[in-house]
Amino acid sequence: MADCQNGANVTESASNLVELNAVDFAYTAGGKPILSGLSMRFPRGKVVAVMGGSGCGKTTVMRLIGGQVRPQQGEILFNGANIPALDRDGLYAVRRQMGMLFQFGALFTDLSVFDNVAFPLREHTDLPESMIRDLVLMKLNAVGLRGARDLMPSEISGGMARRVALARAIALDPALLMYDEPFAGLDPISLGLTARLIRSLNEALGATTIIVSHDVNETFQIADYVYFIADGRIVAEGEPEALRASADPFVHQFVHAEADGPVPFHYPGPSLADDFTGEAAR
Ligand SMILES: Nc1ncnc2c1ncn2[C@@H]1O[C@H](COP(=O)(O)OP(=O)(O)O)[C@@H](O)[C@H]1O
Ligand SMILES: [Mg+2]
């Protein structure tokens, strides 16, 4: 066993809440590979960001960790358990330790703010209603919205709704928090507030956070470590300061939001000349 031969590896593994080891993934067997040989580390207590262009597979990484999809190859370890190998009950138990805020993850519009946050507690625990009330108010307090408990989603702003969604994601005190594009569609003030909340909730819960985002400024402010994915692989990784200073062309283009660089502006297709002369149609 590798454990016996290499003490350093054991220590390293134990310090990661989540690990991806050489993961290959395609949505259909034999279909277009989305992730190829992807390995990532998510150390306990840290905020780690997964970044990259639209369609590069960021949400897919979250679905793999959540066990919604299974890889063709490789391991996805959560607390040492290989997620793809878990049975239904095992997966359910592991998911209980994960708080997820999905991309476009909306609140239940027919439930009040209070009932939205209470939902996972009622779904996953047998706690008495009096205790659920205390827990919900604590979570709402943590996001500054205890006073909004009786409002309906239609009565609150988009920024407030995102904070209610955060409170719902942390309702069960998860060990792992995963946020998919948590800054999308927010005004600059809500954006800054949400970013600071994501950081402070991680500290308060003693959790580990994974953020999937393409928003460099906000993400770099709160992430301890950043992975950049392109073409199903990691093209760059490091601490935000190091990446900001990186001369790597991909990182430079992404961090400085340049239209031209290794990531082309144009979707691959026939040349402009061919399209206009009709050559492309032949
Ligand atoms: N359910 C699905 N079935 C087939 N292909 C999918 C599915 N979901 C996403 N894809 C494809 O997988 C790739 C990665 O998607 P995704 O992980 O959502 O990217 P990102 O979150 O980085 O924008 C994209 O090319 C997308 O079209
Ligand atoms: Mg996505």
mmCIF file of C-alpha atoms and ligand atoms in Angstrom:
data_model
loop_
_atom_site.group_PDB
_atom_site.id
_atom_site.type_symbol
_atom_site.label_atom_id
_atom_site.label_comp_id
_atom_site.label_asym_id
_atom_site.label_seq_id
_atom_site.Cartn_x
_atom_site.Cartn_y
_atom_site.Cartn_z
ATOM 1 C CA MET A 1 0.000 0.000 0.000
ATOM 2 C CA ALA A 2 1.175 3.486 -0.788
ATOM 3 C CA ASP A 3 0.105 4.563 2.743
ATOM 4 C CA CYS A 4 2.815 2.430 4.326
ATOM 5 C CA GLN A 5 5.540 3.515 1.964
ATOM 6 C CA ASN A 6 4.955 7.198 1.846
ATOM 7 C CA GLY A 7 4.021 9.046 5.014
ATOM 8 C CA ALA A 8 4.132 12.398 3.245
ATOM 9 C CA ASN A 9 1.328 11.385 0.898
ATOM 10 C CA VAL A 10 -0.905 10.280 3.736
ATOM 11 C CA THR A 11 -0.481 13.598 5.516
ATOM 12 C CA GLU A 12 -1.064 15.488 2.295
ATOM 13 C CA SER A 13 -4.253 13.529 1.543
ATOM 14 C CA ALA A 14 -5.637 14.012 5.047
ATOM 15 C CA SER A 15 -5.174 17.756 4.748
ATOM 16 C CA ASN A 16 -7.462 17.827 1.669
ATOM 17 C CA LEU A 17 -11.206 17.633 2.168
ATOM 18 C CA VAL A 18 -11.693 17.025 -1.564
ATOM 19 C CA GLU A 19 -9.317 15.628 -4.160
ATOM 20 C CA LEU A 20 -9.697 14.883 -7.840
ATOM 21 C CA ASN A 21 -7.170 12.364 -9.108
ATOM 22 C CA ALA A 22 -6.660 11.929 -12.864
ATOM 23 C CA VAL A 23 -10.331 12.398 -13.703
ATOM 24 C CA ASP A 24 -11.566 11.821 -17.256
ATOM 25 C CA PHE A 25 -15.111 12.844 -17.969
ATOM 26 C CA ALA A 26 -17.461 12.964 -20.965
ATOM 27 C CA TYR A 27 -21.241 13.362 -20.746
ATOM 28 C CA THR A 28 -21.730 10.423 -23.092
ATOM 29 C CA ALA A 29 -19.447 7.393 -23.311
ATOM 30 C CA GLY A 30 -17.179 7.962 -26.273
ATOM 31 C CA GLY A 31 -18.502 11.524 -26.575
ATOM 32 C CA LYS A 32 -16.610 14.784 -26.475
ATOM 33 C CA PRO A 33 -14.154 14.698 -23.546
ATOM 34 C CA ILE A 34 -14.983 17.506 -21.109
ATOM 35 C CA LEU A 35 -12.238 16.847 -18.545
ATOM 36 C CA SER A 36 -9.010 14.960 -19.248
ATOM 37 C CA GLY A 37 -6.707 13.698 -16.515
ATOM 38 C CA LEU A 38 -7.842 16.432 -14.159
ATOM 39 C CA SER A 39 -6.251 16.474 -10.684
ATOM 40 C CA MET A 40 -7.104 19.075 -8.067
ATOM 41 C CA ARG A 41 -6.679 19.569 -4.331
ATOM 42 C CA PHE A 42 -9.122 21.343 -2.046
ATOM 43 C CA PRO A 43 -7.396 21.693 1.353
ATOM 44 C CA ARG A 44 -9.475 21.872 4.521
ATOM 45 C CA GLY A 45 -10.321 25.352 5.681
ATOM 46 C CA LYS A 46 -9.380 27.016 2.389
ATOM 47 C CA VAL A 47 -11.327 28.901 -0.252
ATOM 48 C CA VAL A 48 -10.326 27.523 -3.656
ATOM 49 C CA ALA A 49 -11.567 28.885 -6.965
ATOM 50 C CA VAL A 50 -12.081 27.031 -10.221
ATOM 51 C CA MET A 51 -11.976 29.481 -13.102
ATOM 52 C CA GLY A 52 -12.023 29.394 -16.861
ATOM 53 C CA GLY A 53 -14.036 30.399 -19.887
ATOM 54 C CA SER A 54 -17.665 29.549 -20.445
ATOM 55 C CA GLY A 55 -18.141 25.856 -21.212
ATOM 56 C CA CYS A 56 -14.704 24.756 -19.971
ATOM 57 C CA GLY A 57 -16.240 22.361 -17.444
ATOM 58 C CA LYS A 58 -16.420 24.343 -14.182
ATOM 59 C CA THR A 59 -19.989 23.333 -13.320
ATOM 60 C CA THR A 60 -19.148 19.784 -14.334
ATOM 61 C CA VAL A 61 -16.396 19.693 -11.680
ATOM 62 C CA MET A 62 -19.040 20.579 -9.080
ATOM 63 C CA ARG A 63 -21.452 17.931 -10.376
ATOM 64 C CA LEU A 64 -18.663 15.338 -10.123
ATOM 65 C CA ILE A 65 -17.919 16.312 -6.518
ATOM 66 C CA GLY A 66 -21.639 16.290 -5.691
ATOM 67 C CA GLY A 67 -21.948 12.850 -7.293
ATOM 68 C CA GLN A 68 -24.578 14.023 -9.797
ATOM 69 C CA VAL A 69 -22.396 12.624 -12.582
ATOM 70 C CA ARG A 70 -19.683 9.952 -12.563
ATOM 71 C CA PRO A 71 -16.283 10.073 -14.264
ATOM 72 C CA GLN A 72 -15.163 7.467 -16.797
ATOM 73 C CA GLN A 73 -11.748 7.375 -15.094
ATOM 74 C CA GLY A 74 -10.173 8.629 -11.899
ATOM 75 C CA GLU A 75 -11.070 9.250 -8.279
ATOM 76 C CA ILE A 76 -13.063 11.968 -6.567
ATOM 77 C CA LEU A 77 -12.298 11.795 -2.865
ATOM 78 C CA PHE A 78 -14.370 13.471 -0.171
ATOM 79 C CA ASN A 79 -12.938 12.905 3.299
ATOM 80 C CA GLY A 80 -11.134 9.930 1.789
ATOM 81 C CA ALA A 81 -14.309 8.328 0.348
ATOM 82 C CA ASN A 82 -14.396 7.809 -3.423
ATOM 83 C CA ILE A 83 -17.650 9.533 -4.438
ATOM 84 C CA PRO A 84 -18.254 7.621 -7.716
ATOM 85 C CA ALA A 85 -18.003 4.306 -5.832
ATOM 86 C CA LEU A 86 -20.618 5.190 -3.204
ATOM 87 C CA ASP A 87 -24.057 3.581 -3.220
ATOM 88 C CA ARG A 88 -27.246 5.645 -2.946
ATOM 89 C CA ASP A 89 -27.207 5.807 0.867
ATOM 90 C CA GLY A 90 -23.492 6.597 0.974
ATOM 91 C CA LEU A 91 -23.945 9.391 -1.530
ATOM 92 C CA TYR A 92 -26.900 10.790 0.396
ATOM 93 C CA ALA A 93 -24.839 10.839 3.609
ATOM 94 C CA VAL A 94 -21.958 12.598 1.871
ATOM 95 C CA ARG A 95 -24.237 15.164 0.199
ATOM 96 C CA ARG A 96 -25.607 16.106 3.589
ATOM 97 C CA GLN A 97 -22.143 17.458 4.345
ATOM 98 C CA MET A 98 -22.150 19.598 1.217
ATOM 99 C CA GLY A 99 -23.851 22.941 0.880
ATOM 100 C CA MET A 100 -24.373 23.903 -2.733
ATOM 101 C CA LEU A 101 -25.405 27.105 -4.357
ATOM 102 C CA PHE A 102 -26.150 26.200 -7.938
ATOM 103 C CA GLN A 103 -25.749 28.465 -10.913
ATOM 104 C CA PHE A 104 -29.076 30.293 -11.327
ATOM 105 C CA GLY A 105 -30.144 28.405 -8.178
ATOM 106 C CA ALA A 106 -33.332 30.208 -7.369
ATOM 107 C CA LEU A 107 -35.283 30.378 -4.150
ATOM 108 C CA PHE A 108 -38.628 28.601 -3.941
ATOM 109 C CA THR A 109 -40.888 31.460 -4.952
ATOM 110 C CA ASP A 110 -43.909 30.172 -3.027
ATOM 111 C CA LEU A 111 -41.974 29.873 0.246
ATOM 112 C CA SER A 112 -41.014 32.750 2.555
ATOM 113 C CA VAL A 113 -37.384 33.634 3.227
ATOM 114 C CA PHE A 114 -37.669 31.717 6.523
ATOM 115 C CA ASP A 115 -39.127 28.601 4.900
ATOM 116 C CA ASN A 116 -36.512 28.643 2.139
ATOM 117 C CA VAL A 117 -33.717 28.428 4.718
ATOM 118 C CA ALA A 118 -35.680 25.915 6.821
ATOM 119 C CA PHE A 119 -36.203 23.658 3.788
ATOM 120 C CA PRO A 120 -32.951 21.618 4.007
ATOM 121 C CA LEU A 121 -33.344 21.295 7.780
ATOM 122 C CA ARG A 122 -36.867 19.916 7.416
ATOM 123 C CA GLU A 123 -35.779 17.701 4.520
ATOM 124 C CA HIS A 124 -32.647 16.231 6.141
ATOM 125 C CA THR A 125 -33.260 16.283 9.907
ATOM 126 C CA ASP A 126 -35.924 15.346 12.436
ATOM 127 C CA LEU A 127 -35.259 18.419 14.552
ATOM 128 C CA PRO A 128 -38.213 19.904 16.400
ATOM 129 C CA GLU A 129 -39.701 23.052 14.896
ATOM 130 C CA SER A 130 -38.466 25.203 17.804
ATOM 131 C CA MET A 131 -34.865 24.215 17.086
ATOM 132 C CA ILE A 132 -35.326 24.701 13.344
ATOM 133 C CA ARG A 133 -36.533 28.219 14.100
ATOM 134 C CA ASP A 134 -33.392 29.013 16.109
ATOM 135 C CA LEU A 135 -31.109 27.560 13.442
ATOM 136 C CA VAL A 136 -32.845 29.433 10.616
ATOM 137 C CA LEU A 137 -32.640 32.720 12.492
ATOM 138 C CA MET A 138 -28.938 32.122 13.199
ATOM 139 C CA LYS A 139 -28.242 31.490 9.511
ATOM 140 C CA LEU A 140 -30.303 34.496 8.448
ATOM 141 C CA ASN A 141 -28.467 36.579 11.036
ATOM 142 C CA ALA A 142 -25.143 35.451 9.568
ATOM 143 C CA VAL A 143 -26.135 36.918 6.199
ATOM 144 C CA GLY A 144 -27.706 40.033 7.724
ATOM 145 C CA LEU A 145 -31.302 39.124 6.869
ATOM 146 C CA ARG A 146 -32.867 37.993 10.127
ATOM 147 C CA GLY A 147 -35.296 40.894 9.806
ATOM 148 C CA ALA A 148 -36.420 39.756 6.346
ATOM 149 C CA ARG A 149 -37.581 36.317 7.496
ATOM 150 C CA ASP A 150 -41.263 36.842 6.694
ATOM 151 C CA LEU A 151 -40.780 38.334 3.228
ATOM 152 C CA MET A 152 -41.475 36.415 0.052
ATOM 153 C CA PRO A 153 -38.751 36.115 -2.633
ATOM 154 C CA SER A 154 -40.727 38.494 -4.859
ATOM 155 C CA GLU A 155 -40.412 41.189 -2.180
ATOM 156 C CA ILE A 156 -36.610 41.197 -1.920
ATOM 157 C CA SER A 157 -33.817 42.416 -4.216
ATOM 158 C CA GLY A 158 -31.586 40.130 -6.268
ATOM 159 C CA GLY A 159 -28.673 40.738 -3.899
ATOM 160 C CA MET A 160 -30.815 39.821 -0.886
ATOM 161 C CA ALA A 161 -32.082 36.708 -2.658
ATOM 162 C CA ARG A 162 -28.478 35.609 -3.205
ATOM 163 C CA ARG A 163 -27.806 36.052 0.508
ATOM 164 C CA VAL A 164 -30.894 33.995 1.398
ATOM 165 C CA ALA A 165 -29.558 31.314 -0.961
ATOM 166 C CA LEU A 166 -26.244 31.464 0.945
ATOM 167 C CA ALA A 167 -28.100 31.041 4.248
ATOM 168 C CA ARG A 168 -29.929 28.034 2.768
ATOM 169 C CA ALA A 169 -26.633 26.536 1.533
ATOM 170 C CA ILE A 170 -25.125 26.724 5.043
ATOM 171 C CA ALA A 171 -28.280 25.571 6.857
ATOM 172 C CA LEU A 172 -26.883 22.125 7.696
ATOM 173 C CA ASP A 173 -23.415 23.425 8.732
ATOM 174 C CA PRO A 174 -21.774 21.648 5.808
ATOM 175 C CA ALA A 175 -18.080 20.753 5.785
ATOM 176 C CA LEU A 176 -17.928 21.720 2.114
ATOM 177 C CA LEU A 177 -19.516 24.754 0.503
ATOM 178 C CA MET A 178 -19.744 24.894 -3.269
ATOM 179 C CA TYR A 179 -20.858 28.033 -5.045
ATOM 180 C CA ASP A 180 -21.435 28.055 -8.778
ATOM 181 C CA GLU A 181 -21.102 31.576 -10.210
ATOM 182 C CA PRO A 182 -22.157 33.247 -6.946
ATOM 183 C CA PHE A 183 -21.511 36.729 -8.337
ATOM 184 C CA ALA A 184 -23.470 36.402 -11.573
ATOM 185 C CA GLY A 185 -26.014 39.140 -12.154
ATOM 186 C CA LEU A 186 -25.263 41.132 -8.991
ATOM 187 C CA ASP A 187 -24.761 44.882 -8.815
ATOM 188 C CA PRO A 188 -21.271 46.006 -7.660
ATOM 189 C CA ILE A 189 -22.309 46.536 -4.032
ATOM 190 C CA SER A 190 -24.085 43.187 -3.655
ATOM 191 C CA LEU A 191 -21.155 41.585 -5.428
ATOM 192 C CA GLY A 192 -18.617 42.852 -2.890
ATOM 193 C CA LEU A 193 -20.928 41.973 -0.018
ATOM 194 C CA THR A 194 -21.498 38.438 -1.314
ATOM 195 C CA ALA A 195 -17.762 37.899 -1.791
ATOM 196 C CA ARG A 196 -16.981 38.994 1.772
ATOM 197 C CA LEU A 197 -19.811 36.801 3.087
ATOM 198 C CA ILE A 198 -18.493 33.742 1.272
ATOM 199 C CA ARG A 199 -15.123 34.280 2.923
ATOM 200 C CA SER A 200 -16.500 34.991 6.399
ATOM 201 C CA LEU A 201 -18.976 32.087 6.313
ATOM 202 C CA ASN A 202 -16.092 29.753 5.495
ATOM 203 C CA GLU A 203 -14.218 30.965 8.579
ATOM 204 C CA ALA A 204 -17.312 30.935 10.815
ATOM 205 C CA LEU A 205 -18.270 27.380 9.832
ATOM 206 C CA GLY A 206 -14.702 26.073 9.781
ATOM 207 C CA ALA A 207 -15.611 24.789 6.318
ATOM 208 C CA THR A 208 -13.877 24.374 2.976
ATOM 209 C CA THR A 209 -15.176 26.423 0.068
ATOM 210 C CA ILE A 210 -15.073 25.860 -3.676
ATOM 211 C CA ILE A 211 -16.077 28.775 -5.873
ATOM 212 C CA VAL A 212 -16.699 28.370 -9.551
ATOM 213 C CA SER A 213 -16.511 31.721 -11.270
ATOM 214 C CA HIS A 214 -15.218 33.684 -14.201
ATOM 215 C CA ASP A 215 -15.211 36.906 -12.177
ATOM 216 C CA VAL A 216 -11.491 37.523 -11.614
ATOM 217 C CA ASN A 217 -11.631 40.596 -9.377
ATOM 218 C CA GLU A 218 -14.035 39.309 -6.728
ATOM 219 C CA THR A 219 -12.723 35.762 -6.798
ATOM 220 C CA PHE A 220 -9.073 36.782 -6.461
ATOM 221 C CA GLN A 221 -9.952 38.880 -3.410
ATOM 222 C CA ILE A 222 -11.262 35.951 -1.408
ATOM 223 C CA ALA A 223 -9.595 32.820 -2.824
ATOM 224 C CA ASP A 224 -6.547 31.239 -1.206
ATOM 225 C CA TYR A 225 -5.780 29.300 -4.358
ATOM 226 C CA VAL A 226 -7.014 29.352 -7.942
ATOM 227 C CA TYR A 227 -7.180 26.730 -10.696
ATOM 228 C CA PHE A 228 -7.636 27.790 -14.307
ATOM 229 C CA ILE A 229 -9.167 25.200 -16.628
ATOM 230 C CA ALA A 230 -9.095 25.208 -20.421
ATOM 231 C CA ASP A 231 -9.683 22.327 -22.829
ATOM 232 C CA GLY A 232 -10.437 19.992 -19.943
ATOM 233 C CA ARG A 233 -7.080 20.521 -18.264
ATOM 234 C CA ILE A 234 -5.485 22.767 -15.705
ATOM 235 C CA VAL A 235 -3.590 25.425 -17.602
ATOM 236 C CA ALA A 236 -2.508 27.455 -14.569
ATOM 237 C CA GLU A 237 -2.808 27.371 -10.801
ATOM 238 C CA GLY A 238 -1.525 29.315 -7.857
ATOM 239 C CA GLU A 239 -2.237 31.954 -5.276
ATOM 240 C CA PRO A 240 -4.021 35.036 -6.607
ATOM 241 C CA GLU A 241 -1.023 37.378 -6.203
ATOM 242 C CA ALA A 242 1.219 35.015 -8.138
ATOM 243 C CA LEU A 243 -1.372 34.637 -10.905
ATOM 244 C CA ARG A 244 -1.868 38.380 -11.185
ATOM 245 C CA ALA A 245 1.849 38.742 -11.811
ATOM 246 C CA SER A 246 2.017 35.719 -14.110
ATOM 247 C CA ALA A 247 3.520 36.140 -17.549
ATOM 248 C CA ASP A 248 1.723 33.011 -18.772
ATOM 249 C CA PRO A 249 -0.250 34.150 -21.841
ATOM 250 C CA PHE A 250 -3.477 32.381 -20.874
ATOM 251 C CA VAL A 251 -3.450 33.714 -17.317
ATOM 252 C CA HIS A 252 -2.538 37.185 -18.521
ATOM 253 C CA GLN A 253 -5.376 37.243 -21.029
ATOM 254 C CA PHE A 254 -7.903 36.006 -18.468
ATOM 255 C CA VAL A 255 -6.785 38.150 -15.554
ATOM 256 C CA HIS A 256 -6.510 41.299 -17.614
ATOM 257 C CA ALA A 257 -9.671 40.566 -19.614
ATOM 258 C CA GLU A 258 -8.011 40.897 -22.986
ATOM 259 C CA ALA A 259 -10.057 40.019 -26.063
ATOM 260 C CA ASP A 260 -7.128 38.426 -27.829
ATOM 261 C CA GLY A 261 -4.671 35.834 -26.637
ATOM 262 C CA PRO A 262 -4.507 32.041 -26.445
ATOM 263 C CA VAL A 263 -8.308 31.961 -26.016
ATOM 264 C CA PRO A 264 -9.583 33.125 -29.398
ATOM 265 C CA PHE A 265 -12.383 35.674 -29.647
ATOM 266 C CA HIS A 266 -13.834 33.864 -32.661
ATOM 267 C CA TYR A 267 -15.502 30.493 -32.404
ATOM 268 C CA PRO A 268 -13.590 28.254 -34.822
ATOM 269 C CA GLY A 269 -15.138 28.425 -38.275
ATOM 270 C CA PRO A 270 -14.447 29.214 -41.900
ATOM 271 C CA SER A 271 -12.408 32.314 -42.611
ATOM 272 C CA LEU A 272 -14.269 35.566 -43.072
ATOM 273 C CA ALA A 273 -13.198 35.712 -46.700
ATOM 274 C CA ASP A 274 -14.494 32.200 -47.393
ATOM 275 C CA ASP A 275 -17.815 32.983 -45.749
ATOM 276 C CA PHE A 276 -18.359 36.084 -47.842
ATOM 277 C CA THR A 277 -17.216 34.620 -51.116
ATOM 278 C CA GLY A 278 -19.355 31.538 -50.583
ATOM 279 C CA GLU A 279 -16.304 29.248 -50.533
ATOM 280 C CA ALA A 280 -17.264 28.018 -47.063
ATOM 281 C CA ALA A 281 -20.610 26.654 -48.241
ATOM 282 C CA ARG A 282 -19.000 24.345 -50.792
HETATM 283 N N1 LIG B 1 -25.978 17.579 -19.400
HETATM 284 C C1 LIG B 1 -25.073 17.758 -20.377
HETATM 285 N N2 LIG B 1 -25.020 16.921 -21.438
HETATM 286 C C2 LIG B 1 -24.106 17.064 -22.420
HETATM 287 N N3 LIG B 1 -23.163 18.050 -22.436
HETATM 288 C C3 LIG B 1 -23.159 18.915 -21.404
HETATM 289 C C4 LIG B 1 -24.111 18.821 -20.322
HETATM 290 N N4 LIG B 1 -23.851 19.822 -19.449
HETATM 291 C C5 LIG B 1 -22.805 20.503 -19.956
HETATM 292 N N5 LIG B 1 -22.381 19.962 -21.119
HETATM 293 C C6 LIG B 1 -21.232 20.422 -21.940
HETATM 294 O O1 LIG B 1 -20.069 20.235 -21.149
HETATM 295 C C7 LIG B 1 -19.165 21.315 -21.306
HETATM 296 C C8 LIG B 1 -18.843 21.908 -19.944
HETATM 297 O O2 LIG B 1 -20.032 22.431 -19.378
HETATM 298 P P1 LIG B 1 -20.035 23.188 -17.992
HETATM 299 O O3 LIG B 1 -19.365 22.336 -16.974
HETATM 300 O O4 LIG B 1 -21.438 23.580 -17.723
HETATM 301 O O5 LIG B 1 -19.129 24.451 -18.294
HETATM 302 P P2 LIG B 1 -18.928 25.820 -17.462
HETATM 303 O O6 LIG B 1 -19.638 25.665 -16.154
HETATM 304 O O7 LIG B 1 -17.455 25.969 -17.332
HETATM 305 O O8 LIG B 1 -19.511 26.915 -18.303
HETATM 306 C C9 LIG B 1 -19.838 22.301 -22.261
HETATM 307 O O9 LIG B 1 -19.311 22.070 -23.534
HETATM 308 C C10 LIG B 1 -21.298 21.913 -22.205
HETATM 309 O O10 LIG B 1 -21.923 22.182 -23.423
HETATM 310 MG MG MG B 2 -21.180 26.740 -15.332
#
